[in-house]
mmCIF file of N, CA and C in Angstrom:
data_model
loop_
_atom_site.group_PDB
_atom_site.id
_atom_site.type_symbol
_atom_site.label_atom_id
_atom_site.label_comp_id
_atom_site.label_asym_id
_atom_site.label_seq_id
_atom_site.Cartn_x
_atom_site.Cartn_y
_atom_site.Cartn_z
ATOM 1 N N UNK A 1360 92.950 135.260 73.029
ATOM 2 C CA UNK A 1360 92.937 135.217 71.569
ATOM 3 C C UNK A 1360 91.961 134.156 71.042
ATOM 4 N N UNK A 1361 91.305 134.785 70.430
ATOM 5 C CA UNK A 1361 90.018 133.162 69.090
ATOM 6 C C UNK A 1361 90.890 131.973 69.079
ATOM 7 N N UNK A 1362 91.715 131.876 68.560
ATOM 8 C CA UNK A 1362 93.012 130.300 68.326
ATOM 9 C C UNK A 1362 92.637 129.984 69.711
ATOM 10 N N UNK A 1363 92.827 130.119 70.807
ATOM 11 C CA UNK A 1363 92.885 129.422 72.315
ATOM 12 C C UNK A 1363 91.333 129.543 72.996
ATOM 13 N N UNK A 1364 90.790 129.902 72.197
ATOM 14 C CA UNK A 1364 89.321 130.053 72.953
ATOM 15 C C UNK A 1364 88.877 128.945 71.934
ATOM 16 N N UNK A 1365 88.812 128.929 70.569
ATOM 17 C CA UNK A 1365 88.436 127.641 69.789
ATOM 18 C C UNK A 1365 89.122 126.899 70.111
ATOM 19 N N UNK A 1366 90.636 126.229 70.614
ATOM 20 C CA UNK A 1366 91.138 125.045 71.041
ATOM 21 C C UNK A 1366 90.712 124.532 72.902
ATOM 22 N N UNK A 1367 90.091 125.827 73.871
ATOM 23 C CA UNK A 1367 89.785 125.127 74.405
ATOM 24 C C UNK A 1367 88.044 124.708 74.337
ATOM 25 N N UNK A 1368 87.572 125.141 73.724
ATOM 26 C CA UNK A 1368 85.900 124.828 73.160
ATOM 27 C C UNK A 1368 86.006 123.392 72.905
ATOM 28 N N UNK A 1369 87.138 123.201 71.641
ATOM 29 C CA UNK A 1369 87.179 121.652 71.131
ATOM 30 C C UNK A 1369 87.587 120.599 72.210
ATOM 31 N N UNK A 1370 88.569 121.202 72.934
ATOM 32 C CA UNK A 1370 88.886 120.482 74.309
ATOM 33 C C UNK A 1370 87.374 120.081 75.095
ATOM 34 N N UNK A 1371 87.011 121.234 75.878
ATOM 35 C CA UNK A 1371 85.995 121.078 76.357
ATOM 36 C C UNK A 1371 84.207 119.764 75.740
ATOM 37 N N UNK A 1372 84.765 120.062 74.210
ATOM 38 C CA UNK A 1372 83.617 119.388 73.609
ATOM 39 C C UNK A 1372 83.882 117.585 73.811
ATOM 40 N N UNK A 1373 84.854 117.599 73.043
ATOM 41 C CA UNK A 1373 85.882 116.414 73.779
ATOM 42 C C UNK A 1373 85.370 115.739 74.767
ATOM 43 N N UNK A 1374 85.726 115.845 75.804
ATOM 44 C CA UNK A 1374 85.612 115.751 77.119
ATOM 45 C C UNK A 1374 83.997 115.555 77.534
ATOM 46 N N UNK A 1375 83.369 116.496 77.092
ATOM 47 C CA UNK A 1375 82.032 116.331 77.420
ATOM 48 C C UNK A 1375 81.362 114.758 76.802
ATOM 49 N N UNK A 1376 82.197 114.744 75.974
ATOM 50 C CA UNK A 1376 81.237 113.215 74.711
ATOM 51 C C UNK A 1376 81.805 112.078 74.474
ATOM 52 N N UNK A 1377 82.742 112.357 76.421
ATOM 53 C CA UNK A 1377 83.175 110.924 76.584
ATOM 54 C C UNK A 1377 82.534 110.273 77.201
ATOM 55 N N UNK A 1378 82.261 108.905 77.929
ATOM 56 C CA UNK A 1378 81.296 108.415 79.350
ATOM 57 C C UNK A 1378 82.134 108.922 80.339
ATOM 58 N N UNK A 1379 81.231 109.371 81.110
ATOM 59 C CA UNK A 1379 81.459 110.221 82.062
ATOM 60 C C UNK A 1379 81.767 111.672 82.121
ATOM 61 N N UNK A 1380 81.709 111.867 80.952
ATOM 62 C CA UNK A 1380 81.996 113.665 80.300
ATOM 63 C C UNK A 1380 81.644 114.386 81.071
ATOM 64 N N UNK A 1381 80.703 114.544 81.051
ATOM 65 C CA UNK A 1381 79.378 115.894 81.737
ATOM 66 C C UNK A 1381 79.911 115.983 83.080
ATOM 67 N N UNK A 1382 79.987 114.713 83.915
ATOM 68 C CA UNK A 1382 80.214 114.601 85.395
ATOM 69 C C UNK A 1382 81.860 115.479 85.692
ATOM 70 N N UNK A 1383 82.536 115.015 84.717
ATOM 71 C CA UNK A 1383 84.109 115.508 84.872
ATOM 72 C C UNK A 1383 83.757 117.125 84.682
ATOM 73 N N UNK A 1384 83.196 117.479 83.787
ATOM 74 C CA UNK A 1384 83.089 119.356 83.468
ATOM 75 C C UNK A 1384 82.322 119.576 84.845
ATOM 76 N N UNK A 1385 81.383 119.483 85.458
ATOM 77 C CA UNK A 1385 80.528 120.252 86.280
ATOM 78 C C UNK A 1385 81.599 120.072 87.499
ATOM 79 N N UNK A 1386 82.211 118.538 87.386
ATOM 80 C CA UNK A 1386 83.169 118.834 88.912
ATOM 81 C C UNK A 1386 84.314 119.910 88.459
ATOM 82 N N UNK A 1387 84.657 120.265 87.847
ATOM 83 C CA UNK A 1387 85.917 120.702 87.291
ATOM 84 C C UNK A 1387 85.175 122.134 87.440
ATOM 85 N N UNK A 1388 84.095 122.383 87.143
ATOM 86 C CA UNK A 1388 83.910 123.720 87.104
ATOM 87 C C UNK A 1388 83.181 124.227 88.356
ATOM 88 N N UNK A 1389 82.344 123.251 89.380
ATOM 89 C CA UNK A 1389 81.956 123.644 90.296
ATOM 90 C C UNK A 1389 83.088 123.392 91.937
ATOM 91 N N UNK A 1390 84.197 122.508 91.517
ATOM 92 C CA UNK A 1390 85.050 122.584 92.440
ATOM 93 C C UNK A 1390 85.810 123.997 92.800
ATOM 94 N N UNK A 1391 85.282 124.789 93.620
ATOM 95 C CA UNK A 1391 86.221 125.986 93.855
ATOM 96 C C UNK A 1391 87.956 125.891 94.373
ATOM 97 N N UNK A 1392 89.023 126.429 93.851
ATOM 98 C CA UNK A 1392 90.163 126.413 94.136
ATOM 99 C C UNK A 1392 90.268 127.334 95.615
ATOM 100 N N UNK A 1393 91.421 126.902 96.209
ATOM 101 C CA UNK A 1393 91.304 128.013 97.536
ATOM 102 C C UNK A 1393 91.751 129.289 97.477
ATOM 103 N N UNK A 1394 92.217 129.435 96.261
ATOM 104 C CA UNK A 1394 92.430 131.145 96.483
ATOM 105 C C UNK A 1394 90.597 131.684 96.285
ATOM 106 N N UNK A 1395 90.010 130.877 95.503
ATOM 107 C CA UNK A 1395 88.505 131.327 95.402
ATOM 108 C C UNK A 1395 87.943 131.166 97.060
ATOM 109 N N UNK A 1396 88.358 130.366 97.413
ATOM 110 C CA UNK A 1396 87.323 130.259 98.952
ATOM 111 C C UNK A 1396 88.374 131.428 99.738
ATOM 112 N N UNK A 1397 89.691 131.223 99.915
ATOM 113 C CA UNK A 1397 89.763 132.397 100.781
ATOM 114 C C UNK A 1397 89.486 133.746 100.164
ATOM 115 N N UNK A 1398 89.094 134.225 98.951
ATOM 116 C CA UNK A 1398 89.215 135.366 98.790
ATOM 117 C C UNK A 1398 87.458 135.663 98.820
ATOM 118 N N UNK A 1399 86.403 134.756 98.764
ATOM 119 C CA UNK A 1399 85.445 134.421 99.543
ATOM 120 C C UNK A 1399 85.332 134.492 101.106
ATOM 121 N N UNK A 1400 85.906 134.112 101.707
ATOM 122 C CA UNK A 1400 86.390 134.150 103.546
ATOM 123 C C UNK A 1400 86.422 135.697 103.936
ATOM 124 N N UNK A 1401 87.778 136.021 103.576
ATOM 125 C CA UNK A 1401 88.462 137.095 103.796
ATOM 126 C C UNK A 1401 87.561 138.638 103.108
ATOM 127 N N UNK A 1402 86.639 138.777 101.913
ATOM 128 C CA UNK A 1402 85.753 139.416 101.296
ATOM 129 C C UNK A 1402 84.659 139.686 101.895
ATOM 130 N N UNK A 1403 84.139 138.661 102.897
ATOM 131 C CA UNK A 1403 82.563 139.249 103.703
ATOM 132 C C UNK A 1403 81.711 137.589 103.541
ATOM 133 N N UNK A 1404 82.668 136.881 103.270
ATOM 134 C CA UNK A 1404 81.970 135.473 102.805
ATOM 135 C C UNK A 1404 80.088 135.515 102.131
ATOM 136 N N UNK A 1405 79.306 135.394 102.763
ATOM 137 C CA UNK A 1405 78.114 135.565 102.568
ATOM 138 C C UNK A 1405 77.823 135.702 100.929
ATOM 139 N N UNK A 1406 77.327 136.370 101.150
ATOM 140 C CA UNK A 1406 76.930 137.404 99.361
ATOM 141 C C UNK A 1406 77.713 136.578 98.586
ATOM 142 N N UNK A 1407 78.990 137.440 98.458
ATOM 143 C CA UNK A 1407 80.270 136.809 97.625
ATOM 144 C C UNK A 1407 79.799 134.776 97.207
ATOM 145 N N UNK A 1408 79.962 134.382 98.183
ATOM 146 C CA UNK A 1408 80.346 133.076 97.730
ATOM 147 C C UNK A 1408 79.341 132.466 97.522
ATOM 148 N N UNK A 1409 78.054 133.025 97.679
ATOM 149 C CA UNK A 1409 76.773 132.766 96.487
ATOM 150 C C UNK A 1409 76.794 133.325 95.161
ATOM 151 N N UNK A 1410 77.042 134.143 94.957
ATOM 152 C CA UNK A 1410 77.450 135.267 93.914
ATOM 153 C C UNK A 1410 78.309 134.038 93.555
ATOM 154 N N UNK A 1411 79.350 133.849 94.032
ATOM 155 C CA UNK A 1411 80.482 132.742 92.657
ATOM 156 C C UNK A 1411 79.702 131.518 92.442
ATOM 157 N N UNK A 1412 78.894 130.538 93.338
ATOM 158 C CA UNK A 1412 78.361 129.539 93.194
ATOM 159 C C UNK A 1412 77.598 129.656 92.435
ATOM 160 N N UNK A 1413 76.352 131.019 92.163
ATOM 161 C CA UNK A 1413 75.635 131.124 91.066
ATOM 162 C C UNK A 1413 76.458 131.248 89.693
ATOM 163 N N UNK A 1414 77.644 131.824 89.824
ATOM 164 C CA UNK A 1414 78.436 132.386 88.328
ATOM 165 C C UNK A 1414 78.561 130.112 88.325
ATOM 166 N N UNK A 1415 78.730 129.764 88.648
ATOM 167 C CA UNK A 1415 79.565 128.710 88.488
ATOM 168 C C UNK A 1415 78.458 127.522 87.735
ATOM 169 N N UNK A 1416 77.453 127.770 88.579
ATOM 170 C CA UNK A 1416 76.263 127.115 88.053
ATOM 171 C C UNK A 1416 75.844 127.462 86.661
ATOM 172 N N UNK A 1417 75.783 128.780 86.809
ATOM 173 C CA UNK A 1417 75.404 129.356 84.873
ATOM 174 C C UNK A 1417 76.442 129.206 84.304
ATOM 175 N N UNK A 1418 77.590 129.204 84.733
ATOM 176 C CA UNK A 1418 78.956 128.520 83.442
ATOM 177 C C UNK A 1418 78.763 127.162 82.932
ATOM 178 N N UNK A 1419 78.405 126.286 84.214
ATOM 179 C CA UNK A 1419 77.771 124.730 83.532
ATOM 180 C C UNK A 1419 76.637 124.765 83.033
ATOM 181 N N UNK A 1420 75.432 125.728 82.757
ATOM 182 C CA UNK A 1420 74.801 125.443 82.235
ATOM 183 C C UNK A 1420 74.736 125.630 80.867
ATOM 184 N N UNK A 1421 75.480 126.716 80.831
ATOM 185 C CA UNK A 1421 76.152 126.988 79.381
ATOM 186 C C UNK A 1421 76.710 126.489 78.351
ATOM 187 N N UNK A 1422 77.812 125.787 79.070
ATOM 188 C CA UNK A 1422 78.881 124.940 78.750
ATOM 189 C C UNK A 1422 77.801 123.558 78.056
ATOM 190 N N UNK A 1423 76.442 123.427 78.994
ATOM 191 C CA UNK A 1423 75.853 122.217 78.775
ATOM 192 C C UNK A 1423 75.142 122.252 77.562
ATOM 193 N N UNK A 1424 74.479 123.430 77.220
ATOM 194 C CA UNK A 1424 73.026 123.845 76.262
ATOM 195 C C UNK A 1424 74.126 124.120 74.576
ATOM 196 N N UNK A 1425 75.842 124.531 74.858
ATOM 197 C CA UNK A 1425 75.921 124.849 73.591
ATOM 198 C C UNK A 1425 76.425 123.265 73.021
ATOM 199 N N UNK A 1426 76.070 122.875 72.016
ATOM 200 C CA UNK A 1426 76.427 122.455 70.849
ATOM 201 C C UNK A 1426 77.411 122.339 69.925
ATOM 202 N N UNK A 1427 78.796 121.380 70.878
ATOM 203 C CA UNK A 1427 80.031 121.433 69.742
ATOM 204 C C UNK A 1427 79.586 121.691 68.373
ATOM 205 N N UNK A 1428 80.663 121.831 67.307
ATOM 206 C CA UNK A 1428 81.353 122.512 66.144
ATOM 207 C C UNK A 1428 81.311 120.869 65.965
ATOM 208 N N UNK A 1429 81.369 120.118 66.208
ATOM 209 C CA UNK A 1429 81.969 118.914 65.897
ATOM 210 C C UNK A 1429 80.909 117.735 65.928
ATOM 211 N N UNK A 1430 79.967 117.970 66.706
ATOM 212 C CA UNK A 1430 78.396 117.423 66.136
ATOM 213 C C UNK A 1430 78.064 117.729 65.150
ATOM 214 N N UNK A 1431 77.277 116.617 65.232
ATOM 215 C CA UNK A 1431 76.360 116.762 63.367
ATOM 216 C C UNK A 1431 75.087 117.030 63.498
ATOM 217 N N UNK A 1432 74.507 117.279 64.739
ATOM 218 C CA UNK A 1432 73.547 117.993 64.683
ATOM 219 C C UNK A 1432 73.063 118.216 65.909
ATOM 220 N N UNK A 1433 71.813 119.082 66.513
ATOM 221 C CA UNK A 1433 72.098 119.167 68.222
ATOM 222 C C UNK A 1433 71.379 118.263 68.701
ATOM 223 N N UNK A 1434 70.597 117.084 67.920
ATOM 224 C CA UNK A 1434 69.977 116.023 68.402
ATOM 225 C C UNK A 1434 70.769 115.113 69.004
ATOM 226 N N UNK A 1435 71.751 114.614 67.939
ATOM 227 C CA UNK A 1435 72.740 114.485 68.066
ATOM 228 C C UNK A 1435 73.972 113.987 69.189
ATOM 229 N N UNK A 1436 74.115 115.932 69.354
ATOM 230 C CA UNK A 1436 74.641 116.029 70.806
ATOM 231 C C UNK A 1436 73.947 115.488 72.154
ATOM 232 N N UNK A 1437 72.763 116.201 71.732
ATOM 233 C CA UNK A 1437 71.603 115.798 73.264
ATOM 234 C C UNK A 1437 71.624 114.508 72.928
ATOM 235 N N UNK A 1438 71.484 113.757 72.487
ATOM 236 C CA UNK A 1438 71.258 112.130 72.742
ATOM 237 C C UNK A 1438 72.661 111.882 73.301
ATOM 238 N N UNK A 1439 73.816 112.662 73.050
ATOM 239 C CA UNK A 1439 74.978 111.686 73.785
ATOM 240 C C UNK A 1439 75.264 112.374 75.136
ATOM 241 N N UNK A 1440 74.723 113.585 75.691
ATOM 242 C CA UNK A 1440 74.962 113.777 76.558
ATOM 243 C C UNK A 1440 73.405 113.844 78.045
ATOM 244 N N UNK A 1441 72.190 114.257 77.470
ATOM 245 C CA UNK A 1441 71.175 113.977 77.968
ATOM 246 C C UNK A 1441 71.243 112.371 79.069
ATOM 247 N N UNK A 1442 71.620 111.622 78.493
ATOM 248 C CA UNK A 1442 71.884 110.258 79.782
ATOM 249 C C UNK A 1442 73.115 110.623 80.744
ATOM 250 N N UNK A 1443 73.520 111.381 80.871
ATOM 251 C CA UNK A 1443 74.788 111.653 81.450
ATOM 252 C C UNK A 1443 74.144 112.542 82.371
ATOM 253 N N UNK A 1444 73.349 113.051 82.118
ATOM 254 C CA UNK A 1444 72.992 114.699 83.114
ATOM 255 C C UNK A 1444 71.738 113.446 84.310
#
């Protein structure tokens, strides 16, 4: 639902535009859980678990390029998170 996709955006924005922000999202999003690695294992490993490492990489990069709701502008943003990356 929009309500939980905008509360976790603001979460996420949050988080990003604290010290140490950026570092906490990319581990958080590039740490795979083990049902992801065994279902990676058990799937043909190979392919697959490049295939998720790439999805995982373009989710942080995503996550990185958009521009909270809650900045005042995307200069802004990039100045508080650009030293972090």
């Amino acid at each position: 639902p929009g309500w939980l996709r905008r509360l976790c955006g603001h979460l996420l924005s949050e988080r990003l535009l604290r010290p140490s922000g950026v570092q906490a999202v990319v581990r958080g999003v590039l740490e795979a859980t083990d049902g992801e690695i065994s279902a990676a294992v058990v799937g043909g490993a190979g392919a697959e678990a490049a295939a998720l490492d790439w999805r995982k990489c373009d989710a942080v990069g995503k996550i990185l390029a958009a521009c909270p709701q809650q900045c005042l502008s995307l200069e802004d943003y990039y100045r508080q998170v650009c030293p972090q990356v």
